Structures are given as structure tokens and as C-alpha cells.
Coordinates of C-alpha atoms in Angstrom, one line a residue:
M1 CA 135.6 109.9 89.5
S2 CA 137.7 109.9 92.6
P3 CA 140.9 111.7 91.7
D4 CA 143.0 110.1 94.5
K5 CA 142.5 106.5 93.7
G6 CA 145.3 104.5 92.1
G7 CA 145.2 103.2 88.6
I8 CA 146.2 104.4 85.2
G9 CA 143.9 107.3 84.7
V10 CA 142.2 108.2 87.9
L11 CA 144.8 110.8 89.0
M12 CA 142.4 113.5 87.9
A13 CA 139.0 114.1 86.4
L14 CA 137.9 116.3 83.6
E15 CA 134.8 117.8 85.2
T16 CA 133.4 120.5 82.9
I17 CA 133.7 121.2 79.2
R18 CA 132.7 124.4 77.3
I19 CA 133.0 124.5 73.5
K20 CA 132.3 127.7 71.6
N21 CA 132.0 128.1 67.8
F22 CA 133.3 124.7 66.8
R23 CA 131.4 123.1 63.9
S24 CA 127.8 122.7 64.9
L25 CA 128.5 123.7 68.5
R26 CA 127.8 127.4 69.0
D27 CA 128.1 127.4 72.8
A28 CA 127.8 124.1 74.7
T29 CA 128.7 123.6 78.3
F30 CA 128.3 120.3 80.2
N31 CA 129.5 118.5 83.2
T32 CA 131.2 115.1 82.8
K33 CA 131.6 111.8 84.7
N34 CA 133.8 108.8 84.3
L35 CA 131.7 107.8 81.3
T36 CA 129.9 110.6 79.4
V37 CA 127.5 109.3 76.7
F38 CA 126.0 111.4 73.9
V39 CA 122.9 109.8 72.4
G40 CA 121.3 111.0 69.1
C41 CA 120.7 110.3 65.5
N42 CA 123.2 110.9 62.7
D43 CA 124.1 114.5 61.7
E44 CA 123.0 115.9 65.0
G45 CA 126.5 116.9 66.0
K46 CA 127.5 114.1 68.5
S47 CA 130.9 113.5 66.9
N48 CA 131.7 117.2 67.0
L49 CA 131.9 117.0 70.8
L50 CA 134.6 114.3 70.5
R51 CA 136.4 116.1 67.6
A52 CA 136.6 119.3 69.7
L53 CA 138.6 117.3 72.4
D54 CA 140.7 115.9 69.6
L55 CA 141.5 119.5 68.4
F56 CA 142.2 120.6 72.0
F57 CA 144.6 117.8 73.0
N58 CA 146.1 116.7 69.7
C59 CA 146.4 119.8 67.5
D60 CA 150.2 120.1 68.3
R61 CA 151.0 116.4 67.9
R62 CA 152.2 114.3 65.0
N63 CA 149.3 113.1 62.9
G64 CA 147.0 115.1 65.2
Y65 CA 144.0 117.2 64.4
V66 CA 144.6 119.7 61.7
L67 CA 142.3 122.8 62.0
N68 CA 140.5 123.7 58.8
W69 CA 138.8 127.1 59.5
A70 CA 136.3 126.8 56.7
R71 CA 135.2 123.4 58.0
D72 CA 135.6 123.9 61.7
F73 CA 134.3 127.3 62.5
C74 CA 130.7 127.2 63.6
G75 CA 128.1 128.2 60.9
F76 CA 125.7 129.2 63.8
A77 CA 128.2 131.5 65.5
K78 CA 126.9 135.0 66.5
A79 CA 128.7 137.8 64.6
S80 CA 130.6 140.3 66.8
R81 CA 131.7 143.8 65.7
N82 CA 134.4 144.2 68.2
K83 CA 135.9 140.7 68.2
A84 CA 137.4 138.6 65.5
P85 CA 135.8 135.1 65.0
Q86 CA 137.4 132.5 67.2
I87 CA 136.9 128.9 68.5
E88 CA 137.2 128.5 72.2
I89 CA 137.5 125.3 74.2
T90 CA 137.7 125.4 78.0
L91 CA 138.2 122.4 80.2
T92 CA 138.0 122.3 84.0
F93 CA 139.9 119.6 85.9
K94 CA 139.9 118.4 89.5
L95 CA 143.5 117.5 90.2
P96 CA 144.7 115.1 92.9
S97 CA 145.0 116.5 96.4
S98 CA 148.8 115.9 96.2
F99 CA 149.0 119.0 94.0
K100 CA 147.8 121.1 97.1
L101 CA 146.0 123.6 94.9
G102 CA 142.7 123.8 96.9
E103 CA 140.6 124.3 93.9
D104 CA 139.9 123.2 90.3
V105 CA 142.2 124.1 87.4
L106 CA 140.9 125.7 84.2
W107 CA 142.7 125.1 80.8
K108 CA 141.5 127.2 77.9
R109 CA 142.6 127.2 74.3
V110 CA 141.5 129.7 71.6
W111 CA 142.0 129.6 67.9
R112 CA 141.6 132.3 65.3
Q113 CA 141.7 131.9 61.6
E114 CA 145.4 132.6 61.4
S115 CA 146.7 130.6 64.4
R116 CA 146.0 129.5 68.0
L117 CA 145.8 132.7 69.9
E118 CA 145.6 131.6 73.5
D119 CA 146.7 128.7 75.7
E120 CA 145.9 129.5 79.3
I121 CA 146.1 127.3 82.4
R122 CA 145.0 128.8 85.7
L123 CA 142.9 128.2 88.8
V124 CA 139.2 128.6 88.4
S125 CA 139.3 131.6 90.7
G126 CA 141.4 133.4 88.2
E127 CA 144.6 133.1 90.2
E128 CA 147.8 131.9 88.5
L129 CA 149.1 128.5 89.3
P130 CA 152.1 128.4 91.7
S131 CA 155.3 128.9 89.7
R132 CA 156.7 125.5 90.7
S133 CA 153.5 123.6 90.3
K134 CA 153.7 120.4 88.4
A135 CA 150.2 120.9 87.2
Y136 CA 151.5 122.3 83.9
S137 CA 153.4 119.2 83.0
F138 CA 150.7 117.1 84.3
L139 CA 148.1 118.6 82.0
K140 CA 150.4 118.8 79.0
A141 CA 151.3 115.1 79.3
M142 CA 147.6 114.1 79.0
R143 CA 146.7 111.7 76.2
Y144 CA 143.5 111.8 74.2
D145 CA 142.8 108.7 72.0
Y146 CA 140.1 109.5 69.5
V147 CA 138.3 106.6 67.8
P148 CA 136.3 107.6 64.7
A149 CA 132.9 106.1 63.7
I150 CA 134.4 104.5 60.6
K151 CA 137.2 102.2 61.8
G152 CA 138.8 101.3 58.5
P153 CA 142.3 100.1 57.5
E154 CA 143.8 103.6 57.9
Y155 CA 142.7 103.7 61.5
F156 CA 144.2 100.3 62.2
E157 CA 147.5 101.4 60.6
R158 CA 147.4 104.5 62.9
I159 CA 147.0 102.6 66.1
L160 CA 149.6 100.0 65.1
S161 CA 151.9 102.9 64.5
A162 CA 151.0 104.2 68.0
V163 CA 152.0 100.7 69.3
Y164 CA 155.4 101.2 67.8
D165 CA 155.8 104.7 69.2
M166 CA 154.9 103.3 72.7
L167 CA 157.4 100.4 72.3
D168 CA 160.0 102.8 71.0
A169 CA 159.5 104.9 74.1
T170 CA 159.4 102.1 76.6
V171 CA 161.6 99.2 75.3
R172 CA 163.7 101.0 72.6
K173 CA 166.8 99.0 73.4
D174 CA 165.1 95.6 73.0
I175 CA 163.5 96.7 69.8
R176 CA 166.7 98.0 68.3
T177 CA 168.6 94.8 69.3
A178 CA 165.9 92.7 67.6
A179 CA 166.1 94.9 64.5
A180 CA 169.9 94.6 64.4
G181 CA 169.6 90.8 64.5
F182 CA 167.1 91.0 61.6
T183 CA 169.4 93.3 59.6
T184 CA 172.4 91.0 60.1
E185 CA 170.4 88.0 58.8
I186 CA 169.4 90.1 55.7
Q187 CA 173.0 91.1 55.0
R188 CA 174.1 87.5 55.3
H189 CA 171.8 86.5 52.5
T190 CA 172.5 89.5 50.3
R191 CA 176.3 89.4 50.3
G192 CA 176.4 88.7 46.5
I193 CA 174.3 91.9 45.7
L194 CA 176.5 94.0 48.0
A195 CA 179.7 92.6 46.5
D196 CA 178.5 93.3 43.0
L197 CA 177.5 96.9 43.9
E198 CA 181.0 97.5 45.3
A199 CA 182.7 95.9 42.3
Q200 CA 180.7 97.6 39.6
L201 CA 179.9 101.0 41.3
G202 CA 182.6 101.3 43.8
L203 CA 180.1 101.7 46.5
K204 CA 180.4 99.8 49.8
S205 CA 176.7 99.3 50.7
E206 CA 174.7 97.6 53.4
I207 CA 170.9 96.8 53.6
E208 CA 169.4 98.0 56.9
L209 CA 166.0 98.5 58.4
P210 CA 165.0 102.2 58.5
T211 CA 165.7 104.0 61.8
D212 CA 162.0 104.8 62.1
L213 CA 160.1 101.4 62.2
R214 CA 156.7 103.1 62.4
Q215 CA 155.7 102.2 58.8
L216 CA 156.8 98.6 59.3
F217 CA 154.7 98.4 62.4
S218 CA 151.6 99.8 60.6
E219 CA 151.8 96.8 58.3
L220 CA 151.9 94.2 61.1
E221 CA 149.1 91.7 61.4
F222 CA 147.3 90.1 64.4
R223 CA 146.9 86.5 63.5
S224 CA 144.7 83.9 65.3
E225 CA 144.1 80.2 64.8
I226 CA 140.8 79.1 63.4
G227 CA 140.3 75.4 62.7
G228 CA 144.0 74.8 62.7
K229 CA 144.8 77.6 60.3
R230 CA 146.4 81.0 61.0
V231 CA 144.1 83.8 59.8
G232 CA 145.2 87.5 59.8
L233 CA 143.0 90.2 61.2
S234 CA 142.7 91.9 57.8
Q235 CA 140.9 88.8 56.6
R236 CA 138.5 88.7 59.5
G237 CA 135.1 90.4 59.7
D238 CA 134.7 94.0 60.7
G239 CA 133.0 92.9 64.0
I240 CA 136.1 91.0 65.0
K241 CA 138.4 93.9 64.0
V242 CA 136.6 96.6 66.0
R243 CA 136.7 94.4 69.1
H244 CA 140.5 94.6 69.1
I245 CA 140.4 98.4 69.4
P246 CA 139.5 98.8 73.1
V247 CA 142.1 96.2 74.0
I248 CA 144.9 97.9 72.1
L249 CA 143.9 101.3 73.5
R250 CA 143.9 100.0 77.0
W251 CA 147.4 98.6 76.5
L252 CA 148.6 102.0 75.2
A253 CA 147.1 103.7 78.2
D254 CA 148.8 101.3 80.6
Q255 CA 152.1 101.7 78.8
A256 CA 151.9 105.5 78.8
N257 CA 151.2 105.4 82.5
H258 CA 154.5 103.5 83.1
L259 CA 156.5 106.0 81.0
S260 CA 156.6 108.7 83.7
A261 CA 160.0 109.2 85.3
P262 CA 160.5 109.1 89.1
G263 CA 159.1 112.3 90.6
K264 CA 156.9 113.1 87.6
P265 CA 153.1 112.7 87.6
R266 CA 151.6 109.8 85.8
A267 CA 150.3 110.2 82.2
V268 CA 146.6 110.4 82.1
T269 CA 144.6 108.9 79.1
I270 CA 141.1 110.0 78.0
W271 CA 139.1 108.2 75.3
G272 CA 136.8 109.7 72.8
Y273 CA 135.0 106.8 71.2
E274 CA 132.4 107.2 68.3
E275 CA 129.6 104.8 67.8
P276 CA 131.1 101.6 69.2
E277 CA 128.1 99.7 68.0
N278 CA 129.1 99.9 64.4
N279 CA 129.8 96.5 62.9
L280 CA 128.9 94.7 66.2
E281 CA 126.1 92.2 66.7
T282 CA 123.8 92.9 69.7
R283 CA 125.4 90.4 72.0
N284 CA 128.8 91.9 71.7
C285 CA 127.4 95.4 72.1
F286 CA 126.3 94.4 75.6
K287 CA 129.7 93.0 76.4
L288 CA 131.5 96.1 75.1
A289 CA 129.1 98.4 77.0
D290 CA 129.9 96.6 80.3
F291 CA 133.6 96.9 79.4
F292 CA 133.3 100.7 79.0
I293 CA 131.6 101.0 82.4
K294 CA 134.3 99.1 84.2
N295 CA 137.2 100.6 82.2
S296 CA 136.0 104.2 82.7
S297 CA 137.0 104.0 86.4
S298 CA 140.6 104.3 85.2
V299 CA 140.2 105.8 81.7
Q300 CA 137.7 108.6 81.5
T301 CA 135.6 108.0 78.4
F302 CA 133.4 110.1 76.1
L303 CA 131.2 108.1 73.8
T304 CA 128.7 108.7 71.1
T305 CA 125.9 106.3 70.2
H306 CA 122.6 105.8 68.5
S307 CA 122.2 102.3 69.8
P308 CA 119.6 101.5 72.5
V309 CA 121.9 98.7 73.6
F310 CA 124.5 101.1 74.8
Y311 CA 122.5 103.7 76.5
S312 CA 120.1 101.1 78.1
V313 CA 123.1 99.6 79.8
F314 CA 124.6 103.0 80.6
T315 CA 121.4 104.3 82.1
G316 CA 121.3 101.4 84.6
A317 CA 121.7 103.6 87.6
H318 CA 125.5 103.9 87.4
E319 CA 126.6 106.9 89.5
D320 CA 129.7 107.4 87.3
V321 CA 127.8 107.6 84.0
R322 CA 126.2 110.8 82.6
V323 CA 124.0 110.7 79.5
F324 CA 123.0 113.6 77.2
E325 CA 120.5 113.6 74.4
V326 CA 122.0 115.4 71.3
Q327 CA 119.8 117.3 68.9
L328 CA 120.5 119.8 66.1
D329 CA 118.5 123.0 66.2
P330 CA 118.3 124.4 62.7
L331 CA 118.8 127.9 64.0
A332 CA 121.0 127.5 67.1
G333 CA 123.1 124.4 66.3
T334 CA 123.7 121.3 68.4
A335 CA 122.1 121.3 71.8
L336 CA 122.6 118.9 74.8
T337 CA 119.8 117.8 77.1
P338 CA 120.8 115.9 80.3
R339 CA 118.9 112.7 80.7
A340 CA 118.5 111.1 84.1
A341 CA 118.8 107.3 84.2
S342 CA 116.3 107.1 87.0
D343 CA 113.6 109.1 85.2
P344 CA 111.4 106.9 82.9
L345 CA 110.4 110.0 80.9
D346 CA 114.1 110.8 80.2
V347 CA 114.7 107.2 79.0
D348 CA 111.6 107.4 76.9
A349 CA 112.9 110.6 75.3
L350 CA 116.1 108.8 74.3
H351 CA 114.1 106.0 72.8
S352 CA 112.0 108.5 70.8
S353 CA 115.0 110.5 69.7
I354 CA 116.6 107.6 67.8
G355 CA 113.3 106.0 66.5
F356 CA 113.5 103.1 68.9
H357 CA 109.8 103.3 69.6
Q358 CA 108.9 102.6 66.0
L359 CA 111.2 99.5 66.1
L360 CA 109.6 98.3 69.3
E361 CA 105.9 99.1 68.5
P362 CA 105.0 95.8 66.9
H363 CA 106.6 93.9 69.7
I364 CA 104.9 96.1 72.3
R365 CA 101.6 95.5 70.6
D366 CA 102.2 91.8 70.6
W367 CA 103.1 91.7 74.3
K368 CA 100.1 93.9 75.2
Q369 CA 97.8 91.4 73.4
R370 CA 99.5 88.6 75.5
V371 CA 99.1 90.6 78.7
D372 CA 95.4 91.2 77.9
Q373 CA 94.8 87.5 77.3
L374 CA 96.5 86.6 80.6
Q375 CA 94.5 89.3 82.5
N376 CA 91.3 87.9 81.0
R377 CA 92.3 84.4 82.1
L378 CA 93.0 85.7 85.6
T379 CA 89.6 87.3 85.9
E380 CA 87.8 84.1 84.8
A381 CA 86.7 81.6 87.4
L382 CA 89.5 79.2 88.4
D383 CA 88.5 76.4 90.8
L384 CA 91.8 76.0 92.6
N385 CA 90.4 73.4 94.9
H386 CA 90.4 70.6 92.4
P387 CA 93.3 69.0 90.5
T388 CA 92.8 70.2 86.9
I389 CA 93.8 69.3 83.4
F390 CA 93.7 72.2 80.9
V391 CA 93.2 71.1 77.3
E392 CA 93.4 73.1 74.0
G393 CA 89.8 72.4 72.8
P394 CA 86.5 70.7 73.4
T395 CA 87.5 67.6 71.4
D396 CA 90.3 66.9 73.9
K397 CA 87.8 67.4 76.8
I398 CA 85.1 65.1 75.2
I399 CA 87.6 62.2 74.6
L400 CA 89.5 62.5 77.8
E401 CA 86.4 62.7 80.0
A402 CA 85.2 59.5 78.3
V403 CA 88.6 57.8 79.1
Q404 CA 88.3 59.1 82.7
K405 CA 84.8 57.7 83.2
R406 CA 85.7 54.2 81.8
F407 CA 89.3 53.7 83.1
F408 CA 89.6 56.0 86.1
P409 CA 86.1 56.2 87.7
S410 CA 87.6 56.7 91.2
R411 CA 89.5 59.9 90.1
G412 CA 86.4 62.0 89.4
E413 CA 87.8 64.9 91.4
V414 CA 90.2 65.6 88.5
R415 CA 88.6 68.2 86.3
I416 CA 89.3 68.5 82.6
V417 CA 88.8 72.0 81.4
C418 CA 88.8 73.8 78.0
A419 CA 88.0 77.3 77.0
T420 CA 84.4 78.4 76.8
S421 CA 85.4 81.7 75.1
N422 CA 88.5 83.5 73.9
G423 CA 89.3 80.9 71.3
G424 CA 91.1 78.3 73.4
G425 CA 94.2 76.7 71.9
H426 CA 97.7 76.4 73.2
A427 CA 97.8 80.1 74.2
W428 CA 94.8 79.6 76.4
V429 CA 96.3 76.6 78.1
K430 CA 99.5 78.5 78.7
N431 CA 97.7 81.5 80.2
S432 CA 95.6 79.2 82.4
L433 CA 98.8 77.6 83.8
I434 CA 100.4 81.0 84.4
A435 CA 97.2 82.2 86.2
W436 CA 97.1 79.0 88.3
H437 CA 100.7 79.5 89.2
H438 CA 100.2 83.1 90.4
R439 CA 97.0 82.3 92.2
Q440 CA 98.9 79.8 94.3
G441 CA 96.0 77.4 95.0
P442 CA 96.4 74.2 97.1
R443 CA 96.1 71.7 94.2
R444 CA 98.0 71.0 91.0
A445 CA 97.2 71.7 87.4
V446 CA 98.7 70.4 84.2
G447 CA 98.3 71.8 80.7
L448 CA 98.1 69.4 77.7
F449 CA 99.7 70.9 74.6
D450 CA 99.5 69.4 71.1
G451 CA 102.8 67.9 69.8
D452 CA 103.1 70.4 66.9
A453 CA 105.3 73.4 66.1
A454 CA 102.6 76.0 67.0
A455 CA 102.5 74.9 70.6
L456 CA 106.2 75.4 71.1
V457 CA 105.7 79.1 71.3
S458 CA 103.5 78.8 74.4
L459 CA 105.6 76.0 75.9
N460 CA 108.7 78.2 75.7
E461 CA 106.9 81.2 77.1
F462 CA 105.5 79.1 80.0
A463 CA 109.1 77.9 80.7
Q464 CA 110.4 81.4 80.8
I465 CA 107.7 82.8 83.0
V466 CA 107.2 79.9 85.4
T467 CA 109.7 77.1 85.2
S468 CA 112.9 79.1 84.9
R469 CA 111.9 81.5 87.7
T470 CA 110.6 78.9 90.2
K471 CA 113.1 77.4 92.6
G472 CA 112.1 73.8 93.4
S473 CA 108.6 72.4 92.6
H474 CA 105.6 74.4 91.5
R475 CA 101.9 73.5 91.1
A476 CA 101.5 74.4 87.4
L477 CA 102.9 71.8 85.0
Q478 CA 102.9 71.2 81.3
H479 CA 102.7 68.0 79.2
R480 CA 103.3 67.9 75.5
L481 CA 101.6 65.2 73.4
N482 CA 104.1 62.6 72.1
P483 CA 103.5 60.1 69.4
A484 CA 101.5 57.1 70.6
G485 CA 99.4 54.4 69.0
V486 CA 99.1 55.0 65.2
S487 CA 101.2 58.2 65.4
L488 CA 104.0 56.2 67.0
D489 CA 103.9 53.7 64.2
I490 CA 104.2 56.5 61.7
S491 CA 107.1 58.1 63.7
K492 CA 108.9 54.8 63.6
A493 CA 108.9 55.1 59.8
G494 CA 110.9 58.3 60.2
L495 CA 108.0 60.7 59.6
K496 CA 107.6 63.4 62.3
I497 CA 103.8 63.7 62.3
P498 CA 102.1 66.5 64.3
V499 CA 100.3 65.0 67.3
A500 CA 96.9 66.2 68.5
I501 CA 94.4 64.1 70.4
E502 CA 93.1 62.6 67.2
E503 CA 96.5 61.1 66.4
V504 CA 96.4 59.1 69.6
C505 CA 93.0 57.5 68.7
S506 CA 92.7 54.0 67.2
R507 CA 92.9 52.9 63.5
E508 CA 89.2 52.0 63.6
C509 CA 88.3 55.6 64.6
W510 CA 90.3 56.9 61.6
A511 CA 88.7 54.4 59.3
K512 CA 85.3 55.8 60.4
A513 CA 86.4 59.4 59.8
S514 CA 87.6 58.4 56.3
A515 CA 84.4 56.7 55.5
E516 CA 82.3 59.6 56.7
G517 CA 84.3 62.2 54.8
W518 CA 85.6 63.9 57.9
L519 CA 89.2 64.1 56.7
E520 CA 91.1 66.7 54.7
A521 CA 94.7 66.7 53.3
R522 CA 97.4 67.9 55.6
P523 CA 99.0 71.1 54.3
N524 CA 102.6 71.4 53.1
L525 CA 103.4 67.7 53.2
N526 CA 106.7 68.2 51.4
S527 CA 108.1 70.5 54.1
L528 CA 106.3 68.7 56.9
Y529 CA 108.1 65.5 56.2
K530 CA 111.2 67.2 54.7
F531 CA 110.8 65.6 51.3
E532 CA 113.7 66.7 49.1
E533 CA 114.0 63.8 46.6
C534 CA 114.4 64.8 42.9
D535 CA 114.0 61.4 41.2
V536 CA 110.8 60.1 42.9
S537 CA 107.4 61.5 43.5
F538 CA 106.1 62.2 47.0
N539 CA 103.4 59.6 46.8
D540 CA 105.9 56.9 45.8
W541 CA 108.3 58.1 48.5
I542 CA 105.8 58.0 51.3
G543 CA 104.4 54.8 49.9
S544 CA 107.8 53.1 50.3
R545 CA 108.0 54.5 53.9
L546 CA 104.5 53.5 54.8
P547 CA 103.2 50.5 52.9
D548 CA 100.3 50.3 55.4
V549 CA 97.5 52.1 53.6
E550 CA 95.7 53.1 56.9
L551 CA 98.9 54.6 58.4
R552 CA 99.6 56.4 55.1
T553 CA 96.1 57.9 55.2
I554 CA 96.6 59.2 58.8
A555 CA 100.1 60.5 57.8
T556 CA 98.7 62.5 54.8
M557 CA 95.2 63.4 56.1
R558 CA 93.8 65.0 59.2
V559 CA 90.4 65.5 60.8
A560 CA 88.9 68.7 59.4
K561 CA 88.2 71.4 62.0
K562 CA 84.4 71.4 61.2
F563 CA 84.2 67.6 61.9
K564 CA 86.4 67.5 65.0
E565 CA 83.5 67.4 67.4
K566 CA 81.7 64.7 65.5
F567 CA 84.9 62.6 65.5
A568 CA 85.4 63.2 69.3
K569 CA 81.8 62.2 70.1
Y570 CA 82.2 59.0 68.0
V571 CA 85.4 58.2 69.9
A572 CA 83.8 58.9 73.2
E573 CA 80.9 56.7 72.3
K574 CA 83.2 53.8 71.5
I575 CA 85.2 54.3 74.7
S576 CA 82.0 54.2 76.7
D577 CA 81.0 50.9 75.2
P578 CA 82.6 48.1 77.3
K579 CA 82.1 45.6 74.4
C580 CA 84.2 47.8 72.0
K581 CA 87.5 46.2 71.1
F582 CA 89.2 49.3 69.7
D583 CA 92.7 50.0 71.0
F584 CA 92.2 52.8 73.5
E585 CA 95.4 51.9 75.5
P586 CA 97.4 55.0 74.2
L587 CA 94.6 57.3 75.4
R588 CA 94.5 55.5 78.8
V589 CA 98.2 55.8 79.2
L590 CA 98.0 59.5 78.3
L591 CA 95.3 60.3 80.9
S592 CA 97.1 58.2 83.5
S593 CA 100.3 60.3 83.1
L594 CA 98.2 63.5 83.4
I595 CA 96.4 62.3 86.5
D596 CA 99.7 61.3 88.1
K597 CA 101.1 64.9 87.5
V598 CA 98.2 66.5 89.3
A599 CA 98.1 64.0 92.1
D600 CA 98.9 65.4 95.5
P601 CA 102.4 64.4 96.7
E602 CA 102.4 61.6 99.2

């Protein structure tokens, strides 16, 4: 933090902190930055670092930290025969060059069980500050806003009271004038009560607001409009509530900075913020983390977290961010380990310390499997010199090659390829396209995906890896099967049938499959077609939708996997027969569109 920049809190920097014998901290010394982050699990002592600063700055202030020796003295402290037990907190500051001190300033406070024993401000060299130095008032005017991990109603009452204190200090006259007007209006409507009091008790009374409006302010509400209705913050979810806190604290810091009289140093604000991730969804955690990074250039911030969202953003090579791993040693108390953002081993240690690895492991295993599949596809032979159509299985290849031979004999250079190993399917098609894209061959390729829910996973992944990252055109393309022929007739009845190559084949081919016993029932028909009727059976319902028996058979049955090849060979045989009158136009149109996609641009 540059101490000479303008702003509300960059007039100085708290550079080093040493805490001795406070709670779980036996002796902790660490250097700080604009944003200092403490990462660790619960009950490791993270919050004690922020509470120590709360004790240091706010022990003398109204509603400040109240020392409880039995609670706050360190249970890990080393016993000393010649010295009474004491808590020590020492802070080292770099003051602006305008103070002309030439070195850093040390501020030390010591507490014993009976009282605070020592409050010393001096140069780090041991010399006293110049007698007329403004450093004393500068340090004493510092503000420390501590935000606890649990941000309940009491905390919101406290910060709203702080808003009143700030307004009372900055615009007292305006507040008092408004209060006087409110009081006058109350008295106008209560004249009868006041007159009766004077008549019966002989007391001339008035109803007035209290001089201290702090309690009134603590009951105020932030209200916002939702759907045309005004809703108070107390009625909103915890996530919305906690997002108000940094905004209010920032306003308080701004106002405190404007309070300083001419010739006096500006008030400096420091934040101690516990677990900002509490009650926030992940998306807003990222937003809040970015806010802390930007805001810490003017308000030095100390923050605890056990969320990978926060420290992953904070470890993004920001020079003004320092990260510590916090762990509790059962013998020595809380210990801090600096973690470098640029060191993968340090980042890995943070992940391990909060159990993030266990959370990620299933996802890592899944991605490793995907990477292995893609690497296998890259090592397989890819003929990049021919326009290529990748299909999910051998039945697609058998049927489309027959269509190609009959309807597109002049386009024999277009190859139709399916997996010979590794299972095939939509994942294989997707990996083939990605491999084609990265190999950057001279010709184009298109992947044919079934029109079902399963293929969407691969289609989306292909879009993320290739389409969204490619500026302009690329040579790896995708094509999803849409309803055509019999499946289009079924879709027109309002039934969203999954479309594979079989669903583009003719009625006569399906009639053959039914007669040969090649069909099986489609699973989960109720959910597939979103059947939710209570007063009619599924069979009656689909019968009313599809009176055509052949279409109803196709909608409710599918070609069994073990008979797919027989079905494909039968279809190919009929396609190859020029005398066959089956409707192969949907298949011809499909292959035509695929060939157009892999054709070289003119």
C-alpha cells in the first residue's frame, strides 16, 4: 500500500502485527498488505487474529471490545517466574512522508489481568516521537470496523447505530432540525393528552424525541421495491442482508474521512471481516471478492475465510494481497504459514487445509477420464485430407453410406467414420471433432449427434472447447439430428421423441422391425412425453394424440440395441434397390446437409 496516495484510507499502512498470549495466539508475528487473508478450517484461530485488532483499537470505545481475562488470555502461554501474565499486541505503521519521521512507527499495547498496563507509541528505532508530532492524534483517530462471522440482527442494529453516530457528527444540525419538525407534528396531534395531564396532574408536559436518537436509528429499515411492493431488509434472505454490510461500512469510512478538521490528519479506517462467504451463493462470493480487492486500496482489510472462492480470487497474482494458512497446533496454539499465490504447491496446500480436494476429487476423476478419451482419440489415425462425417455408431455408418452410394455417387471423397474401439457414442464424436480442430487439417469435418438428452452433454462441451473459443469459422462442425419423416409426424402431435438414425427411416422399415421382433418398449414413457393426466390412462392419452397405429408404435417402441445392425442392413439393402418405393427422402436430405457442411468453401 502506497501511503502517499490520496483516498480515504491510504494515508498509512499497517505493515507488521505481533500478537502475544491472546486466545489461541501464543506468539504470532506477520507482515501485512492492503488485503491480508487468513485461510483455514473452523476452530483453528482465524477469528482471533481479527479479535485481537478489535481489542487493540476498540477496547476504550463505546460498545467496544470488553476484555475477559479468563476467556482471552492464551491457554498455550509460557509461564514466567519473573513476569506477570500479560497480553501484548504490537503494530508497526508506515506513516505518510508528510510526517517527516524517516522511519516506521511502533504502537504497543499491553494488558494484565487487572488493567491495561502499557500504551506506547514510538519510532521503531526506540526513539521517542517528536513532541509536536501529529502522529499521536493520527494513530488515535484510526477506526477499526470488525465484522463477525455471524451477522445477525444485533450486528445490523449496531451498524445502523454507527450510521446515526456518523450523521450526528457530520450533519447534526440537519438531523436535529428534522427531529424538531417531527416533534412539533407529534405535539400537534397529542394536545388533548397534554391538556388533560396539565388539568389533572398540574404538570405542563411535552412529548419529544430523545436527545440520543441512536436507539431509533437501530430500528430503521432498508426497504426496496420487489414486484411493485416495498419489502424491508429484515424480511429479505440472509444473502441479501450481508451484501449490504460492505456498502454501509464503506460509507462510514468515507464519512469518517471527511470529519477531520482543517490542519488535522484524515481518519483512517481498517476492516476486520470474518468469513464473508457465509450466506452467500458462489456467484456473489466472486463479486464480493473482487470488491475487497478493489476496496482494499483505500481501506486496509483483514479477512478470514474457508471458502476456495475467496482465496482463489485473492491468490490471482495480486501484489497487494497476502495470504496465510492458519492451523491450530495442539501444543503451541495457532500458527500462520505464508502461502505464495504464484506457487502451485502453496495453493495446493490451501486446498488441502480446508478439504477442497475431497470436494473436487469426483470432478477431477471425471475430467481425467475425459482427457484420457481425448488423448486416445488424438493418437488414433485421423485422415485429415478427406472431408469427414463422424457418426455415433456402425448403424449410422451403414445407412448413410448406402444413402451416399445411391444419391450422391459423385461425392465419394466424403468419408463416414464411426468408432472401431472405445465404445463410440456421442462422446467419441465430440472427441473426434475436438481432435480434428486441434490438428488443423486442410478439410472439414462434421459430427452427427443423436437428437436426445444424452448427446446434449457432448454438444455443450464441444461448444465450450471449440465454438466459443474460435473467432470466425473453424473446420470442425456439429449437427444434431432433428425430427424428420416419421419422427416429424410424431413431433407435430406434440410428442418430443428422441431422434436417432432409426427415427429418420421410413414406416415400411419400422413395420419390418416390428414383424421381426426387433423392437422393445421405450423406457420411462410418462416422463419422456411429460404425461401428467390423472383421469385418463397413458395408452388412451397417446392413442388420442396418435390415432395412426404405426406412428404410435414408433413413439412407444425403439429398435433394440442387439438388433440395430440387422435393422441397419435391412434399410441399406432397400436403399440400394432402385425399385424400392420406400420414403428415403428424409435420409437423403440429412446426408445432403452433412455433405454441404464439409464441402470446401467456394
